[in-house]
Amino acid sequence: MAEKQDITMDKIVSLCKRRGFVFPGSEIYGGLANSWDFGPYGTELKNNIKQYWWKTFVHGRDDMIGLDSAIIMNPKVWEASGHLENFQDPMVECKNCHERFRADIVDLSASCEKCGERRGFTDFKQFNLLFRTHIGPTEETSSIAYLRPETAQGIFINFDNIVNTTRKKLPFGVAQIGKAFRNEITPGNFIFRIREFEQMEIEYFFNPKKENWEEKFEMWLESFKKWMNDIGVDSKKLYFHDIEKEELAHYSKKTIDVEFDFPFGKKELFGLAYRGDFDLKNHKISYTDPETQEKFIPHVIEPSLGVDRMMLAVLVSAYTEEKTEDDIRTVLKIDKKLAPIKVAVFPLMKNKPELVEKAKDIFDKLKIDFMCEFDDNGNVGKRYRRQDEIGTPYCVTVDFESLEDGAVTVRDRDTMKQERIKISELQNYFKNNLQ
Ligand code: GAP
């Protein structure tokens, strides 16, 4: 069996393109650097990750509720949150080709990564990562707005609305999934660092006099360790990096960066931060305890995940190459609940109407409960290979015997074992095995 070290980004990117997970953005117009479109299977995978997150942390807990706030907000939000002033990276420019780099990442004593020349770099300038846009028909300063760089602020500014309408009492949390935008100086590494990405964020509010923040922090860290284990993120590739005081973001009192060993190195997968009362205080929002009538500013713990990065970690964890008798089999051993397609249904031969009809009939029944795909292209071996690369846990083949005995062959993705199952029992079989 090929070792996991053999996984390269080239292999992941190539599988994603070949099998319809991720396509280069604007491809027919020559592309747009570092932009990506999610194909049919990538969209299913991403949705399954988001849905499982929502199911676990919103529906699965009685101290959590959900929100879907606007991407474009009043610019005063970003003034209060500190993003207009502080959300910046140091940038330098190559004196030869004028390519821009992040000064804190690039080796300033080395040759330029882009042109290879050694003419040096300019002094660094601070570059604000907010994406600017204009509201209304004129491009006047008064109409400047920003695409949100994090979903979190939508939660803070709705705190009063949420308390008043849901009657939630502290401690409680608000979850949100949505797009965020950052004008990154150096995007790259496929979908790891992009300018348009999705976040899944939780703001967990509590009374700092009643609750111990360290305990809440630990509770969220443990919850996310379990959640990542549940979706098959390789725990051997995870690292928990306690960020030093001097390196903390402008709003944070403590942050743990959860890092993942990607093929391009150990990098941040997501962050867990204790934001104190920074945001609510800046938005001039407080809370009145309904029992004691005490007025105070709640503190907040924030687990903040990038959906695209999580999807990449899931793909890297699942990507497997196995030596078979005469070949190398590439298979995505993705957790079944995340698999884009749960069951693929094949007629053994495409030109035998009685097989096709039976297979279509099975497909039509199964698709009501499971995400299914019907495939009659090429030979069965090729269909298996394709479904293995998509990560489909089960393939069902209708053959001539099926017409006699009312049974089909069910093949397991991971073991490649095949068993005969009665058509009448298929529904139950998949219900039991796809939990
Ligand atoms: N609200 C806190 C916040 O936004 P962050 O560490 O800047 O914190 C949180 O971002 C997560 O969002 C990151 O850990 C990462 O998973 C994801 N993320 C941030 N910038 C990204 C980018 N340019 N491309 C893809 N994902 C990104």
Short mmCIF file of C-alpha atoms and ligand atoms in Angstrom, two decimals:
data_model
loop_
_atom_site.label_atom_id
_atom_site.label_comp_id
_atom_site.label_asym_id
_atom_site.label_seq_id
_atom_site.Cartn_x
_atom_site.Cartn_y
_atom_site.Cartn_z
CA MET A 1 0.00 0.00 0.00
CA ALA A 2 1.36 3.46 -0.89
CA GLU A 3 2.45 5.47 2.11
CA LYS A 4 0.50 8.61 3.03
CA GLN A 5 3.71 10.63 2.46
CA ASP A 6 3.24 10.00 -1.26
CA ILE A 7 0.30 12.41 -1.30
CA THR A 8 1.21 15.52 -3.24
CA MET A 9 -0.89 18.57 -4.02
CA ASP A 10 -0.56 17.68 -7.72
CA LYS A 11 -2.37 14.40 -7.07
CA ILE A 12 -5.13 16.06 -5.05
CA VAL A 13 -5.62 18.91 -7.54
CA SER A 14 -5.62 16.50 -10.47
CA LEU A 15 -8.22 14.21 -8.85
CA CYS A 16 -10.38 17.21 -7.98
CA LYS A 17 -10.36 18.41 -11.59
CA ARG A 18 -10.63 14.96 -13.18
CA ARG A 19 -13.58 13.89 -11.03
CA GLY A 20 -15.52 17.14 -10.79
CA PHE A 21 -14.70 18.33 -7.26
CA VAL A 22 -12.96 21.63 -8.03
CA PHE A 23 -12.43 23.43 -11.34
CA PRO A 24 -10.10 26.38 -12.05
CA GLY A 25 -12.20 29.57 -11.90
CA SER A 26 -13.26 31.32 -15.17
CA GLU A 27 -11.42 28.62 -17.10
CA ILE A 28 -12.88 29.30 -20.55
CA TYR A 29 -11.60 32.91 -20.35
CA GLY A 30 -8.05 31.90 -19.46
CA GLY A 31 -8.81 31.58 -15.76
CA LEU A 32 -8.54 33.99 -12.87
CA ALA A 33 -5.53 33.33 -10.66
CA ASN A 34 -6.36 31.60 -7.39
CA SER A 35 -10.09 31.43 -8.00
CA TRP A 36 -11.83 28.06 -7.99
CA ASP A 37 -15.29 26.74 -8.77
CA PHE A 38 -16.71 23.77 -6.93
CA GLY A 39 -17.95 21.06 -9.28
CA PRO A 40 -20.90 18.73 -8.68
CA TYR A 41 -19.08 16.39 -6.25
CA GLY A 42 -17.17 19.21 -4.53
CA THR A 43 -20.45 21.00 -3.93
CA GLU A 44 -21.98 17.87 -2.35
CA LEU A 45 -18.89 17.32 -0.19
CA LYS A 46 -18.81 20.94 0.95
CA ASN A 47 -22.55 20.88 1.71
CA ASN A 48 -22.15 17.66 3.70
CA ILE A 49 -19.37 19.22 5.80
CA LYS A 50 -21.50 22.32 6.46
CA GLN A 51 -24.62 20.29 7.23
CA TYR A 52 -22.79 18.03 9.68
CA TRP A 53 -21.31 21.09 11.40
CA TRP A 54 -24.79 22.65 11.67
CA LYS A 55 -26.34 19.39 12.85
CA THR A 56 -23.65 18.93 15.54
CA PHE A 57 -23.35 22.45 16.87
CA VAL A 58 -26.77 24.03 16.24
CA HIS A 59 -29.40 21.26 16.19
CA GLY A 60 -27.42 19.01 18.52
CA ARG A 61 -27.15 21.52 21.39
CA ASP A 62 -29.80 23.43 23.28
CA ASP A 63 -27.49 26.39 23.98
CA MET A 64 -26.96 27.23 20.30
CA ILE A 65 -28.93 29.01 17.56
CA GLY A 66 -28.22 29.93 13.95
CA LEU A 67 -28.03 33.15 11.96
CA ASP A 68 -27.58 34.24 8.34
CA SER A 69 -26.50 37.88 8.21
CA ALA A 70 -25.62 40.15 5.28
CA ILE A 71 -22.26 40.15 3.48
CA ILE A 72 -22.32 43.90 2.92
CA MET A 73 -22.89 45.83 6.14
CA ASN A 74 -22.70 49.43 7.24
CA PRO A 75 -18.97 50.41 7.05
CA LYS A 76 -19.23 51.54 10.68
CA VAL A 77 -19.22 47.83 11.60
CA TRP A 78 -15.62 47.55 10.34
CA GLU A 79 -14.62 50.76 12.05
CA ALA A 80 -15.90 49.46 15.39
CA SER A 81 -14.45 45.97 14.92
CA GLY A 82 -11.00 47.40 14.24
CA HIS A 83 -10.75 45.89 10.77
CA LEU A 84 -10.43 49.26 8.98
CA GLU A 85 -7.41 50.10 11.11
CA ASN A 86 -5.84 46.75 11.96
CA PHE A 87 -6.77 44.14 9.38
CA GLN A 88 -3.57 44.39 7.42
CA ASP A 89 -0.51 42.44 6.39
CA PRO A 90 2.98 43.85 5.73
CA MET A 91 3.68 43.85 1.99
CA VAL A 92 6.93 44.17 -0.01
CA GLU A 93 7.49 44.37 -3.76
CA CYS A 94 10.27 42.73 -5.83
CA LYS A 95 12.36 45.60 -7.26
CA ASN A 96 12.74 43.72 -10.55
CA CYS A 97 9.32 42.23 -11.47
CA HIS A 98 7.17 44.19 -8.99
CA GLU A 99 5.49 41.00 -7.72
CA ARG A 100 4.08 41.60 -4.23
CA PHE A 101 4.74 39.33 -1.27
CA ARG A 102 3.83 39.19 2.40
CA ALA A 103 6.88 40.55 4.21
CA ASP A 104 6.31 38.22 7.17
CA ILE A 105 6.36 35.10 4.97
CA VAL A 106 8.88 35.77 2.14
CA ASP A 107 12.66 35.38 2.67
CA LEU A 108 13.82 38.97 2.07
CA SER A 109 17.46 37.93 1.67
CA ALA A 110 16.72 35.38 -1.08
CA SER A 111 15.99 35.74 -4.83
CA CYS A 112 12.45 36.66 -5.89
CA GLU A 113 10.22 33.54 -6.01
CA LYS A 114 8.55 34.85 -9.18
CA CYS A 115 11.38 36.13 -11.45
CA GLY A 116 14.38 34.51 -9.75
CA GLU A 117 16.31 37.84 -9.71
CA ARG A 118 18.12 39.11 -6.62
CA ARG A 119 17.54 42.85 -6.94
CA GLY A 120 15.96 42.99 -3.51
CA PHE A 121 12.60 44.12 -2.18
CA THR A 122 11.10 47.52 -1.36
CA ASP A 123 10.56 48.58 2.27
CA PHE A 124 7.39 47.07 3.63
CA LYS A 125 4.03 48.87 3.56
CA GLN A 126 0.93 47.86 5.48
CA PHE A 127 -1.78 46.55 3.14
CA ASN A 128 -5.42 46.38 4.27
CA LEU A 129 -7.10 43.10 3.29
CA LEU A 130 -10.68 44.41 3.20
CA PHE A 131 -12.36 44.07 -0.20
CA ARG A 132 -13.87 47.41 -1.15
CA THR A 133 -16.98 47.94 -3.16
CA HIS A 134 -19.43 50.75 -3.83
CA ILE A 135 -23.11 50.97 -3.00
CA GLY A 136 -25.26 52.81 -5.52
CA PRO A 137 -24.54 54.19 -8.98
CA THR A 138 -21.67 56.58 -8.14
CA GLU A 139 -18.17 55.76 -7.02
CA GLU A 140 -18.02 58.50 -4.42
CA THR A 141 -16.31 58.04 -1.10
CA SER A 142 -19.61 58.29 0.70
CA SER A 143 -20.81 55.07 -0.91
CA ILE A 144 -17.79 52.91 -0.09
CA ALA A 145 -18.64 49.58 1.51
CA TYR A 146 -16.74 46.38 2.27
CA LEU A 147 -17.38 42.71 1.67
CA ARG A 148 -17.22 41.07 5.10
CA PRO A 149 -13.79 39.57 5.91
CA GLU A 150 -15.36 37.34 8.61
CA THR A 151 -18.91 36.23 9.35
CA ALA A 152 -18.42 36.94 13.08
CA GLN A 153 -19.36 40.64 13.05
CA GLY A 154 -22.84 39.83 11.68
CA ILE A 155 -23.37 37.84 14.88
CA PHE A 156 -22.15 40.59 17.22
CA ILE A 157 -24.24 43.34 15.68
CA ASN A 158 -27.39 41.16 15.93
CA PHE A 159 -26.79 40.25 19.59
CA ASP A 160 -29.71 42.37 20.89
CA ASN A 161 -32.09 41.12 18.20
CA ILE A 162 -31.20 37.53 19.04
CA VAL A 163 -31.58 37.95 22.82
CA ASN A 164 -34.91 39.75 22.40
CA THR A 165 -36.45 37.28 19.97
CA THR A 166 -35.18 33.94 21.26
CA ARG A 167 -35.10 34.74 25.01
CA LYS A 168 -31.83 32.84 25.25
CA LYS A 169 -30.04 33.26 28.55
CA LEU A 170 -26.27 33.21 28.96
CA PRO A 171 -24.32 31.13 28.29
CA PHE A 172 -25.43 30.59 24.68
CA GLY A 173 -23.85 30.63 21.25
CA VAL A 174 -24.72 31.81 17.75
CA ALA A 175 -23.54 29.94 14.66
CA GLN A 176 -23.23 31.18 11.13
CA ILE A 177 -22.00 29.76 7.82
CA GLY A 178 -21.28 32.03 4.88
CA LYS A 179 -18.91 33.61 2.43
CA ALA A 180 -16.09 35.88 3.55
CA PHE A 181 -13.70 37.90 1.40
CA ARG A 182 -10.09 38.98 1.88
CA ASN A 183 -7.83 40.67 -0.61
CA GLU A 184 -4.96 38.31 0.25
CA ILE A 185 -1.52 39.44 -0.95
CA THR A 186 -0.36 35.89 -1.56
CA PRO A 187 -3.26 33.50 -2.08
CA GLY A 188 -2.28 29.98 -3.11
CA ASN A 189 -1.94 26.28 -2.36
CA PHE A 190 -5.14 25.42 -4.22
CA ILE A 191 -8.20 26.14 -2.02
CA PHE A 192 -6.09 26.70 1.13
CA ARG A 193 -5.74 30.47 0.85
CA ILE A 194 -8.24 32.14 -1.45
CA ARG A 195 -9.78 35.59 -1.69
CA GLU A 196 -13.36 34.37 -1.60
CA PHE A 197 -13.99 31.58 0.90
CA GLU A 198 -16.55 30.23 3.34
CA GLN A 199 -16.46 30.29 7.11
CA MET A 200 -18.35 28.34 9.78
CA GLU A 201 -18.17 30.47 12.91
CA ILE A 202 -19.54 30.27 16.43
CA GLU A 203 -19.63 33.10 18.96
CA TYR A 204 -20.26 31.61 22.40
CA PHE A 205 -21.35 34.28 24.89
CA PHE A 206 -21.05 33.96 28.67
CA ASN A 207 -20.98 35.95 31.90
CA PRO A 208 -17.28 36.25 32.87
CA LYS A 209 -18.20 36.53 36.55
CA LYS A 210 -20.20 33.31 36.55
CA GLU A 211 -18.29 31.18 34.04
CA ASN A 212 -14.66 30.22 33.87
CA TRP A 213 -13.40 31.09 30.36
CA GLU A 214 -10.68 28.44 30.46
CA GLU A 215 -13.32 25.74 31.00
CA LYS A 216 -15.43 27.03 28.09
CA PHE A 217 -12.35 27.23 25.89
CA GLU A 218 -11.45 23.63 26.74
CA MET A 219 -15.05 22.49 26.13
CA TRP A 220 -14.99 23.94 22.59
CA LEU A 221 -11.55 22.53 21.86
CA GLU A 222 -12.70 19.04 22.88
CA SER A 223 -15.97 19.39 20.89
CA PHE A 224 -14.03 20.24 17.76
CA LYS A 225 -11.51 17.44 18.27
CA LYS A 226 -14.45 15.03 18.36
CA TRP A 227 -16.14 16.65 15.37
CA MET A 228 -12.98 16.40 13.27
CA ASN A 229 -12.59 12.77 14.28
CA ASP A 230 -16.22 12.15 13.25
CA ILE A 231 -15.61 13.48 9.75
CA GLY A 232 -12.37 11.56 9.27
CA VAL A 233 -9.73 14.31 9.59
CA ASP A 234 -6.48 12.40 10.19
CA SER A 235 -5.66 13.02 13.87
CA LYS A 236 -1.98 12.17 13.27
CA LYS A 237 -1.77 15.26 11.09
CA LEU A 238 -3.25 17.65 13.66
CA TYR A 239 -1.26 20.05 15.85
CA PHE A 240 -2.48 22.51 18.46
CA HIS A 241 -0.48 25.69 18.50
CA ASP A 242 -0.95 28.07 21.42
CA ILE A 243 -0.31 31.51 19.87
CA GLU A 244 2.15 33.68 21.74
CA LYS A 245 0.89 36.94 23.26
CA GLU A 246 2.78 39.21 20.81
CA GLU A 247 1.33 37.38 17.80
CA LEU A 248 -2.33 37.42 18.85
CA ALA A 249 -4.88 39.09 16.54
CA HIS A 250 -5.98 42.55 17.67
CA TYR A 251 -9.16 41.19 19.32
CA SER A 252 -7.83 38.07 21.02
CA LYS A 253 -6.83 37.27 24.62
CA LYS A 254 -5.92 33.67 23.77
CA THR A 255 -5.90 31.72 20.52
CA ILE A 256 -5.12 28.14 19.63
CA ASP A 257 -4.40 27.60 15.97
CA VAL A 258 -5.35 24.09 15.00
CA GLU A 259 -2.80 23.15 12.36
CA PHE A 260 -2.91 20.38 9.79
CA ASP A 261 -0.04 18.70 8.01
CA PHE A 262 -0.98 19.56 4.41
CA PRO A 263 1.27 18.29 1.56
CA PHE A 264 2.76 21.84 1.41
CA GLY A 265 3.53 21.93 5.14
CA LYS A 266 1.98 22.37 8.57
CA LYS A 267 -0.53 25.23 8.29
CA GLU A 268 -3.51 26.70 10.15
CA LEU A 269 -6.70 24.73 9.62
CA PHE A 270 -8.85 26.74 12.00
CA GLY A 271 -8.67 28.92 15.09
CA LEU A 272 -10.18 28.92 18.55
CA ALA A 273 -10.04 32.36 20.19
CA TYR A 274 -11.09 33.98 23.44
CA ARG A 275 -12.19 37.42 22.23
CA GLY A 276 -13.16 38.71 25.70
CA ASP A 277 -15.64 41.60 25.44
CA PHE A 278 -13.71 43.28 22.60
CA ASP A 279 -16.45 43.20 19.97
CA LEU A 280 -19.63 43.80 22.00
CA LYS A 281 -17.86 46.64 23.82
CA ASN A 282 -16.84 48.30 20.56
CA HIS A 283 -20.38 47.96 19.21
CA LYS A 284 -21.66 49.41 22.52
CA ILE A 285 -23.80 46.35 23.24
CA SER A 286 -24.51 44.99 26.71
CA TYR A 287 -26.70 42.36 28.38
CA THR A 288 -29.00 42.56 31.37
CA ASP A 289 -29.27 39.42 33.47
CA PRO A 290 -33.05 38.69 33.61
CA GLU A 291 -32.79 37.43 37.21
CA THR A 292 -30.39 39.85 38.89
CA GLN A 293 -30.96 42.82 36.53
CA GLU A 294 -27.16 43.21 36.48
CA LYS A 295 -26.00 44.95 33.28
CA PHE A 296 -22.66 43.85 31.83
CA ILE A 297 -20.83 43.02 28.60
CA PRO A 298 -20.70 39.27 27.91
CA HIS A 299 -17.40 37.65 26.95
CA VAL A 300 -17.06 35.38 23.96
CA ILE A 301 -15.21 32.26 22.79
CA GLU A 302 -14.97 31.82 19.05
CA PRO A 303 -14.30 28.60 17.12
CA SER A 304 -13.76 29.83 13.54
CA LEU A 305 -13.40 27.35 10.69
CA GLY A 306 -12.77 27.73 6.98
CA VAL A 307 -15.02 25.37 4.99
CA ASP A 308 -12.64 25.21 2.02
CA ARG A 309 -9.65 24.42 4.24
CA MET A 310 -11.63 21.77 6.10
CA MET A 311 -12.61 20.22 2.76
CA LEU A 312 -8.94 20.14 1.73
CA ALA A 313 -7.97 18.47 5.05
CA VAL A 314 -10.77 15.92 4.52
CA LEU A 315 -9.53 15.19 0.98
CA VAL A 316 -5.90 14.84 2.10
CA SER A 317 -6.96 12.55 4.98
CA ALA A 318 -9.07 10.38 2.67
CA TYR A 319 -6.80 10.18 -0.39
CA THR A 320 -5.35 6.67 -0.62
CA GLU A 321 -3.35 4.79 -3.21
CA GLU A 322 -3.40 1.01 -2.92
CA LYS A 323 -1.49 -1.59 -4.84
CA THR A 324 -3.87 -4.10 -6.39
CA GLU A 325 -2.85 -7.23 -8.32
CA ASP A 326 -2.11 -5.39 -11.53
CA ASP A 327 -2.50 -1.71 -10.78
CA ILE A 328 -2.52 1.14 -8.27
CA ARG A 329 -6.04 1.89 -7.04
CA THR A 330 -6.78 5.50 -6.11
CA VAL A 331 -9.62 5.71 -3.62
CA LEU A 332 -11.07 8.46 -1.49
CA LYS A 333 -11.74 6.74 1.84
CA ILE A 334 -13.96 9.56 2.86
CA ASP A 335 -16.31 9.24 5.84
CA LYS A 336 -19.63 7.83 4.57
CA LYS A 337 -21.72 10.74 5.83
CA LEU A 338 -19.55 13.16 3.84
CA ALA A 339 -19.37 11.08 0.65
CA PRO A 340 -20.88 13.08 -2.26
CA ILE A 341 -22.54 9.95 -3.67
CA LYS A 342 -23.64 7.21 -1.28
CA VAL A 343 -24.65 4.51 -3.78
CA ALA A 344 -23.89 4.06 -7.50
CA VAL A 345 -26.20 1.78 -9.46
CA PHE A 346 -24.99 -0.01 -12.63
CA PRO A 347 -26.58 -2.32 -15.16
CA LEU A 348 -23.87 -4.87 -16.05
CA MET A 349 -24.33 -4.01 -19.74
CA LYS A 350 -25.64 -0.87 -21.33
CA ASN A 351 -27.13 -2.57 -24.39
CA LYS A 352 -29.35 -5.02 -22.50
CA PRO A 353 -32.67 -3.19 -21.93
CA GLU A 354 -33.87 -5.69 -19.30
CA LEU A 355 -30.77 -4.96 -17.15
CA VAL A 356 -30.99 -1.21 -17.70
CA GLU A 357 -34.67 -1.17 -16.79
CA LYS A 358 -34.12 -3.13 -13.56
CA ALA A 359 -31.14 -0.92 -12.60
CA LYS A 360 -33.17 2.26 -13.29
CA ASP A 361 -35.97 0.91 -11.14
CA ILE A 362 -33.57 0.28 -8.22
CA PHE A 363 -31.97 3.71 -8.72
CA ASP A 364 -35.37 5.44 -8.66
CA LYS A 365 -36.28 3.78 -5.36
CA LEU A 366 -32.93 4.30 -3.62
CA LYS A 367 -32.52 7.93 -4.68
CA ILE A 368 -35.45 8.94 -2.45
CA ASP A 369 -33.37 8.18 0.66
CA PHE A 370 -29.75 8.28 -0.52
CA MET A 371 -27.72 10.44 -2.87
CA CYS A 372 -27.38 8.02 -5.79
CA GLU A 373 -25.85 7.97 -9.23
CA PHE A 374 -26.77 5.83 -12.22
CA ASP A 375 -23.84 4.86 -14.45
CA ASP A 376 -23.83 2.68 -17.55
CA ASN A 377 -20.67 4.04 -19.23
CA GLY A 378 -17.73 1.78 -20.04
CA ASN A 379 -17.12 -1.55 -18.33
CA VAL A 380 -17.88 -2.23 -14.67
CA GLY A 381 -14.17 -2.11 -13.75
CA LYS A 382 -13.94 1.48 -15.06
CA ARG A 383 -17.13 2.44 -13.24
CA TYR A 384 -15.71 1.07 -9.96
CA ARG A 385 -12.50 3.03 -10.51
CA ARG A 386 -14.44 6.24 -11.06
CA GLN A 387 -16.66 5.74 -8.02
CA ASP A 388 -13.58 4.89 -5.87
CA GLU A 389 -12.05 8.23 -6.82
CA ILE A 390 -15.29 10.05 -5.98
CA GLY A 391 -15.39 8.17 -2.65
CA THR A 392 -18.72 6.36 -3.20
CA PRO A 393 -19.10 3.82 -0.35
CA TYR A 394 -21.25 1.31 -2.30
CA CYS A 395 -21.78 0.20 -5.89
CA VAL A 396 -24.75 -1.94 -6.90
CA THR A 397 -24.55 -4.04 -10.08
CA VAL A 398 -27.57 -5.57 -11.77
CA ASP A 399 -26.57 -8.69 -13.78
CA PHE A 400 -28.39 -11.47 -15.59
CA GLU A 401 -28.70 -13.47 -12.39
CA SER A 402 -30.57 -10.54 -10.84
CA LEU A 403 -33.40 -11.17 -13.26
CA GLU A 404 -33.64 -14.73 -11.94
CA ASP A 405 -32.93 -14.44 -8.21
CA GLY A 406 -34.05 -10.85 -7.43
CA ALA A 407 -30.63 -10.06 -5.93
CA VAL A 408 -27.78 -7.71 -6.89
CA THR A 409 -24.05 -7.47 -6.23
CA VAL A 410 -23.11 -4.82 -3.66
CA ARG A 411 -19.45 -3.86 -3.65
CA ASP A 412 -17.81 -2.13 -0.68
CA ARG A 413 -15.44 0.77 -1.53
CA ASP A 414 -12.87 0.10 1.20
CA THR A 415 -12.66 -3.69 1.26
CA MET A 416 -13.69 -4.20 -2.40
CA LYS A 417 -15.64 -7.22 -1.08
CA GLN A 418 -18.79 -8.09 -3.00
CA GLU A 419 -21.93 -9.65 -1.59
CA ARG A 420 -25.31 -10.61 -3.02
CA ILE A 421 -28.19 -8.72 -1.47
CA LYS A 422 -31.89 -9.16 -2.23
CA ILE A 423 -33.30 -6.12 -4.03
CA SER A 424 -36.14 -6.02 -1.51
CA GLU A 425 -33.56 -5.66 1.31
CA LEU A 426 -31.40 -2.95 -0.28
CA GLN A 427 -33.13 -0.04 1.41
CA ASN A 428 -32.57 -1.51 4.87
CA TYR A 429 -29.04 -2.62 4.02
CA PHE A 430 -28.02 0.95 3.15
CA LYS A 431 -29.95 2.45 6.06
CA ASN A 432 -27.93 0.25 8.41
CA ASN A 433 -24.58 0.71 6.69
CA LEU A 434 -24.69 4.40 5.88
CA GLN A 435 -25.29 5.61 9.44
N1 GAP B 1 -13.53 35.54 13.03
C1 GAP B 1 -12.20 35.14 13.24
C2 GAP B 1 -11.47 34.91 12.01
O1 GAP B 1 -11.95 35.18 10.93
P1 GAP B 1 -9.22 33.96 11.05
O2 GAP B 1 -8.15 33.13 11.72
O3 GAP B 1 -8.78 35.17 10.33
O4 GAP B 1 -10.25 34.28 12.20
C3 GAP B 1 -10.68 31.88 10.53
O5 GAP B 1 -10.03 33.02 10.05
C4 GAP B 1 -10.54 30.72 9.58
O6 GAP B 1 -11.04 31.08 8.28
C5 GAP B 1 -9.09 30.29 9.31
O7 GAP B 1 -8.59 29.45 10.32
C6 GAP B 1 -9.25 29.55 7.99
O8 GAP B 1 -9.78 28.26 8.20
C7 GAP B 1 -10.30 30.40 7.28
N2 GAP B 1 -9.65 31.36 6.38
C8 GAP B 1 -9.16 32.58 6.70
N3 GAP B 1 -8.64 33.20 5.62
C9 GAP B 1 -8.80 32.35 4.58
C10 GAP B 1 -8.47 32.38 3.19
N4 GAP B 1 -7.90 33.44 2.63
N5 GAP B 1 -8.79 31.31 2.42
C11 GAP B 1 -9.40 30.23 2.96
N6 GAP B 1 -9.74 30.14 4.26
C12 GAP B 1 -9.44 31.16 5.06
#
